[in-house]
PDB file of C-alpha atoms and ligand atoms in Angstrom:
ATOM      1  CA  UNK A 251     -17.975  31.558  14.826  1.00 73.00           C
ATOM      2  CA  UNK A 252     -17.485  30.214  11.292  1.00 88.00           C
ATOM      3  CA  UNK A 253     -17.883  26.575  10.368  1.00 93.00           C
ATOM      4  CA  UNK A 254     -14.535  24.993   9.572  1.00 96.00           C
ATOM      5  CA  UNK A 255     -14.290  22.982   6.372  1.00 98.00           C
ATOM      6  CA  UNK A 256     -12.216  19.886   5.717  1.00 98.00           C
ATOM      7  CA  UNK A 257     -10.484  20.226   2.350  1.00 98.00           C
ATOM      8  CA  UNK A 258      -8.386  17.991   0.101  1.00 98.00           C
ATOM      9  CA  UNK A 259      -4.793  19.221   0.331  1.00 98.00           C
ATOM     10  CA  UNK A 260      -4.330  19.028  -3.437  1.00 98.00           C
ATOM     11  CA  UNK A 261      -6.982  21.769  -3.811  1.00 98.00           C
ATOM     12  CA  UNK A 262      -4.573  24.109  -2.032  1.00 98.00           C
ATOM     13  CA  UNK A 263      -1.889  23.491  -4.655  1.00 97.00           C
ATOM     14  CA  UNK A 264       0.163  21.139  -2.499  1.00 98.00           C
ATOM     15  CA  UNK A 265       2.289  18.429  -4.028  1.00 98.00           C
ATOM     16  CA  UNK A 266       0.382  15.410  -2.707  1.00 98.00           C
ATOM     17  CA  UNK A 267      -1.197  13.905  -5.818  1.00 98.00           C
ATOM     18  CA  UNK A 268      -0.197  10.400  -6.920  1.00 98.00           C
ATOM     19  CA  UNK A 269       1.532  11.783 -10.028  1.00 98.00           C
ATOM     20  CA  UNK A 270       2.959  14.929  -8.388  1.00 98.00           C
ATOM     21  CA  UNK A 271       0.769  17.113 -10.562  1.00 98.00           C
ATOM     22  CA  UNK A 272      -0.171  20.428  -8.950  1.00 98.00           C
ATOM     23  CA  UNK A 273      -3.838  21.223  -9.613  1.00 96.00           C
ATOM     24  CA  UNK A 274      -5.097  23.910  -7.221  1.00 97.00           C
ATOM     25  CA  UNK A 275      -8.758  24.771  -7.018  1.00 98.00           C
ATOM     26  CA  UNK A 276      -8.853  28.499  -7.618  1.00 96.00           C
ATOM     27  CA  UNK A 277     -11.712  30.420  -6.069  1.00 95.00           C
ATOM     28  CA  UNK A 278     -11.748  33.721  -4.224  1.00 94.00           C
ATOM     29  CA  UNK A 279     -13.747  32.172  -1.392  1.00 94.00           C
ATOM     30  CA  UNK A 280     -11.041  29.595  -0.752  1.00 95.00           C
ATOM     31  CA  UNK A 281      -8.552  32.434  -0.368  1.00 95.00           C
ATOM     32  CA  UNK A 282     -10.918  34.151   2.073  1.00 94.00           C
ATOM     33  CA  UNK A 283     -11.561  30.973   4.039  1.00 94.00           C
ATOM     34  CA  UNK A 284      -7.823  30.396   4.320  1.00 94.00           C
ATOM     35  CA  UNK A 285      -7.373  33.912   5.702  1.00 95.00           C
ATOM     36  CA  UNK A 286     -10.189  33.214   8.158  1.00 93.00           C
ATOM     37  CA  UNK A 287      -8.339  30.073   9.243  1.00 95.00           C
ATOM     38  CA  UNK A 288     -11.350  27.898   8.595  1.00 96.00           C
ATOM     39  CA  UNK A 289      -9.790  25.340   6.235  1.00 98.00           C
ATOM     40  CA  UNK A 290      -8.501  22.096   7.717  1.00 98.00           C
ATOM     41  CA  UNK A 291      -6.500  20.333   5.007  1.00 98.00           C
ATOM     42  CA  UNK A 292      -5.663  16.668   4.669  1.00 98.00           C
ATOM     43  CA  UNK A 293      -4.464  14.299   1.983  1.00 98.00           C
ATOM     44  CA  UNK A 294      -5.742  10.982   3.320  1.00 98.00           C
ATOM     45  CA  UNK A 295      -3.382   8.938   1.152  1.00 98.00           C
ATOM     46  CA  UNK A 296      -0.269  10.772   2.346  1.00 98.00           C
ATOM     47  CA  UNK A 297      -1.548  10.793   5.946  1.00 98.00           C
ATOM     48  CA  UNK A 298      -2.108   7.051   5.595  1.00 98.00           C
ATOM     49  CA  UNK A 299       1.573   6.562   4.796  1.00 98.00           C
ATOM     50  CA  UNK A 300       1.757   6.588   0.996  1.00 98.00           C
ATOM     51  CA  UNK A 301       4.435   8.543  -0.856  1.00 98.00           C
ATOM     52  CA  UNK A 302       4.416  11.239  -3.520  1.00 98.00           C
ATOM     53  CA  UNK A 303       4.534  10.191  -6.269  1.00 98.00           C
ATOM     54  CA  UNK A 304       2.822   6.833  -5.821  1.00 98.00           C
ATOM     55  CA  UNK A 305       1.249   4.223  -8.031  1.00 98.00           C
ATOM     56  CA  UNK A 306      -2.298   4.883  -9.182  1.00 98.00           C
ATOM     57  CA  UNK A 307      -4.803   2.870  -7.164  1.00 98.00           C
ATOM     58  CA  UNK A 308      -8.477   2.091  -7.712  1.00 98.00           C
ATOM     59  CA  UNK A 309     -11.282   0.658  -5.614  1.00 98.00           C
ATOM     60  CA  UNK A 310     -12.323  -2.872  -6.545  1.00 97.00           C
ATOM     61  CA  UNK A 311     -15.768  -4.434  -6.255  1.00 93.00           C
ATOM     62  CA  UNK A 312     -14.835  -5.913  -2.862  1.00 92.00           C
ATOM     63  CA  UNK A 313     -13.961  -2.394  -1.645  1.00 92.00           C
ATOM     64  CA  UNK A 314     -10.244  -3.191  -1.508  1.00 97.00           C
ATOM     65  CA  UNK A 315      -7.919  -0.547  -2.931  1.00 98.00           C
ATOM     66  CA  UNK A 316      -5.389  -2.072  -5.276  1.00 98.00           C
ATOM     67  CA  UNK A 317      -2.563  -0.338  -7.162  1.00 98.00           C
ATOM     68  CA  UNK A 318      -1.988  -0.811 -10.862  1.00 98.00           C
ATOM     69  CA  UNK A 319       0.757  -3.343 -10.079  1.00 98.00           C
ATOM     70  CA  UNK A 320      -1.523  -5.311  -7.745  1.00 98.00           C
ATOM     71  CA  UNK A 321      -0.433  -4.053  -4.318  1.00 98.00           C
ATOM     72  CA  UNK A 322      -3.197  -3.906  -1.701  1.00 98.00           C
ATOM     73  CA  UNK A 323      -3.094  -0.432  -0.142  1.00 98.00           C
ATOM     74  CA  UNK A 324      -6.474  -0.659   1.605  1.00 98.00           C
ATOM     75  CA  UNK A 325      -4.850  -0.339   5.048  1.00 98.00           C
ATOM     76  CA  UNK A 326      -3.198   2.966   4.141  1.00 98.00           C
ATOM     77  CA  UNK A 327      -6.415   4.316   2.606  1.00 98.00           C
ATOM     78  CA  UNK A 328      -8.440   3.313   5.662  1.00 98.00           C
ATOM     79  CA  UNK A 329      -5.885   4.845   8.020  1.00 98.00           C
ATOM     80  CA  UNK A 330      -5.996   8.141   6.101  1.00 98.00           C
ATOM     81  CA  UNK A 331      -9.794   8.120   6.190  1.00 98.00           C
ATOM     82  CA  UNK A 332      -9.767   7.613   9.970  1.00 98.00           C
ATOM     83  CA  UNK A 333      -7.360  10.520  10.345  1.00 98.00           C
ATOM     84  CA  UNK A 334      -9.683  12.712   8.288  1.00 98.00           C
ATOM     85  CA  UNK A 335     -12.578  11.729  10.550  1.00 98.00           C
ATOM     86  CA  UNK A 336     -10.510  12.473  13.656  1.00 98.00           C
ATOM     87  CA  UNK A 337      -9.762  15.968  12.303  1.00 98.00           C
ATOM     88  CA  UNK A 338     -13.465  16.515  11.658  1.00 98.00           C
ATOM     89  CA  UNK A 339     -14.294  15.534  15.227  1.00 98.00           C
ATOM     90  CA  UNK A 340     -11.526  17.695  16.676  1.00 98.00           C
ATOM     91  CA  UNK A 341     -12.749  20.765  14.794  1.00 97.00           C
ATOM     92  CA  UNK A 342     -16.514  20.056  14.881  1.00 97.00           C
ATOM     93  CA  UNK A 343     -16.482  19.929  11.095  1.00 98.00           C
ATOM     94  CA  UNK A 344     -19.780  19.326   9.313  1.00 97.00           C
ATOM     95  CA  UNK A 345     -18.709  20.004   5.712  1.00 97.00           C
ATOM     96  CA  UNK A 346     -15.919  18.716   3.502  1.00 98.00           C
ATOM     97  CA  UNK A 347     -14.703  19.866   0.086  1.00 98.00           C
ATOM     98  CA  UNK A 348     -13.042  16.903  -1.592  1.00 98.00           C
ATOM     99  CA  UNK A 349     -11.508  16.140  -4.997  1.00 98.00           C
ATOM    100  CA  UNK A 350     -13.945  14.306  -7.239  1.00 98.00           C
ATOM    101  CA  UNK A 351     -13.102  10.841  -8.629  1.00 98.00           C
ATOM    102  CA  UNK A 352     -10.176  10.151  -6.287  1.00 98.00           C
ATOM    103  CA  UNK A 353     -10.197   6.683  -4.668  1.00 98.00           C
ATOM    104  CA  UNK A 354      -9.977   8.483  -1.308  1.00 98.00           C
ATOM    105  CA  UNK A 355     -11.756  11.781  -1.853  1.00 98.00           C
ATOM    106  CA  UNK A 356     -14.266  11.110  -4.659  1.00 98.00           C
ATOM    107  CA  UNK A 357     -17.726  12.205  -3.507  1.00 98.00           C
ATOM    108  CA  UNK A 358     -19.998  10.754  -6.208  1.00 98.00           C
ATOM    109  CA  UNK A 359     -17.669   9.194  -8.790  1.00 98.00           C
ATOM    110  CA  UNK A 360     -14.719   6.822  -8.676  1.00 98.00           C
ATOM    111  CA  UNK A 361     -12.761   4.857 -11.272  1.00 98.00           C
ATOM    112  CA  UNK A 362     -14.156   1.384 -11.821  1.00 97.00           C
ATOM    113  CA  UNK A 363     -11.112  -0.625 -10.729  1.00 98.00           C
ATOM    114  CA  UNK A 364     -10.041  -1.700 -14.212  1.00 98.00           C
ATOM    115  CA  UNK A 365      -7.480   1.095 -14.761  1.00 98.00           C
ATOM    116  CA  UNK A 366      -9.132   1.855 -18.080  1.00 98.00           C
ATOM    117  CA  UNK A 367     -10.143   5.427 -17.235  1.00 97.00           C
ATOM    118  CA  UNK A 368     -13.798   4.465 -16.705  1.00 98.00           C
ATOM    119  CA  UNK A 369     -15.760   6.163 -13.948  1.00 98.00           C
ATOM    120  CA  UNK A 370     -18.720   4.757 -12.051  1.00 98.00           C
ATOM    121  CA  UNK A 371     -20.984   6.076  -9.329  1.00 98.00           C
ATOM    122  CA  UNK A 372     -19.381   5.625  -5.940  1.00 97.00           C
ATOM    123  CA  UNK A 373     -17.438   7.282  -3.169  1.00 98.00           C
ATOM    124  CA  UNK A 374     -13.780   7.171  -2.228  1.00 98.00           C
ATOM    125  CA  UNK A 375     -12.811   5.643   1.105  1.00 98.00           C
ATOM    126  CA  UNK A 376     -12.537   8.909   3.051  1.00 98.00           C
ATOM    127  CA  UNK A 377     -15.610  10.415   1.459  1.00 98.00           C
ATOM    128  CA  UNK A 378     -17.652   7.327   2.338  1.00 98.00           C
ATOM    129  CA  UNK A 379     -16.553   7.234   5.970  1.00 98.00           C
ATOM    130  CA  UNK A 380     -17.216  10.952   6.435  1.00 98.00           C
ATOM    131  CA  UNK A 381     -20.661  10.612   4.849  1.00 98.00           C
ATOM    132  CA  UNK A 382     -21.485   7.667   7.129  1.00 98.00           C
ATOM    133  CA  UNK A 383     -20.601   9.889  10.085  1.00 98.00           C
ATOM    134  CA  UNK A 384     -22.989  12.631   8.972  1.00 98.00           C
ATOM    135  CA  UNK A 385     -20.469  14.994   7.393  1.00 98.00           C
ATOM    136  CA  UNK A 386     -21.724  16.529   4.156  1.00 98.00           C
ATOM    137  CA  UNK A 387     -19.210  16.098   1.346  1.00 98.00           C
ATOM    138  CA  UNK A 388     -18.900  18.332  -1.708  1.00 98.00           C
ATOM    139  CA  UNK A 389     -16.523  18.427  -4.657  1.00 98.00           C
ATOM    140  CA  UNK A 390     -15.247  20.973  -7.151  1.00 98.00           C
ATOM    141  CA  UNK A 391     -18.316  20.058  -9.253  1.00 98.00           C
ATOM    142  CA  UNK A 392     -20.861  21.266  -6.718  1.00 97.00           C
ATOM    143  CA  UNK A 393     -18.802  23.805  -4.796  1.00 96.00           C
ATOM    144  CA  UNK A 394     -21.619  26.346  -5.278  1.00 95.00           C
ATOM    145  CA  UNK A 395     -23.936  24.143  -3.196  1.00 97.00           C
ATOM    146  CA  UNK A 396     -21.488  24.250  -0.314  1.00 96.00           C
ATOM    147  CA  UNK A 397     -21.198  28.027  -0.614  1.00 94.00           C
ATOM    148  CA  UNK A 398     -24.978  28.403  -0.507  1.00 93.00           C
ATOM    149  CA  UNK A 399     -25.262  26.097   2.471  1.00 92.00           C
ATOM    150  CA  UNK A 400     -22.570  27.978   4.371  1.00 89.00           C
ATOM    151  CA  UNK A 401     -24.310  31.283   3.615  1.00 81.00           C
ATOM    152  CA  UNK A 402     -27.297  29.910   5.497  1.00 78.00           C
ATOM    153  CA  UNK A 403     -25.476  28.216   8.352  1.00 72.00           C
ATOM    154  CA  UNK A 404     -22.521  30.513   9.142  1.00 65.00           C
ATOM    155  CA  UNK A 405     -22.757  31.632  12.711  1.00 50.00           C
ATOM    156  CA  UNK A 406     -21.272  35.065  13.302  1.00 42.00           C
TER     157      UNK A 406
HETATM  158 FE1  LIG B 545      -5.967  15.075  -3.278  1.00 79.34          FE
HETATM  159 FE2  LIG B 545      -7.422  13.400  -1.842  1.00 79.34          FE
HETATM  160 FE3  LIG B 545      -5.832  12.465  -3.759  1.00 79.34          FE
HETATM  161 FE4  LIG B 545      -4.754  13.453  -1.558  1.00 79.34          FE
HETATM  162  S1  LIG B 545      -6.044  11.644  -1.682  1.00 79.34           S
HETATM  163  S2  LIG B 545      -4.124  13.890  -3.623  1.00 79.34           S
HETATM  164  S3  LIG B 545      -6.169  15.087  -1.068  1.00 79.34           S
HETATM  165  S4  LIG B 545      -7.612  13.769  -4.027  1.00 79.34           S
END
């Protein structure tokens, strides 16, 4: 039995990004994992009720998520994160592959809340909740680490 992996929907080339840009993560293993039916995809922001396209949003120092026009969308971000966690529990997921720097999915970096394109160390809302629950999160920047880990843990 293979481990299932939670994955950001935008990595699969789906139109879920805030600006409607399609940026798939291309890797032969992703194609294989899709064929093996081991990818469980979610866009926490869309699942939380936000539209495509939507205003850019960034995490503030108080952990609230505010859009560039000042709208508080923390509730939608938190709802999407809870849905991601529910999926992980339903599928016994221990690993997630998430888009770096997103206010939901960022695993080690997020934008600093000033909308000036500056990144700081930190995790997006979903990434943080999954990490707190013991799920190991990876991004496109350390995808190789996930591959190595799965090589060691895959149960046939
Ligand atoms: Fe991709 Fe995550 Fe942003 Fe959705 S919330 S578009 S899955 S990075």
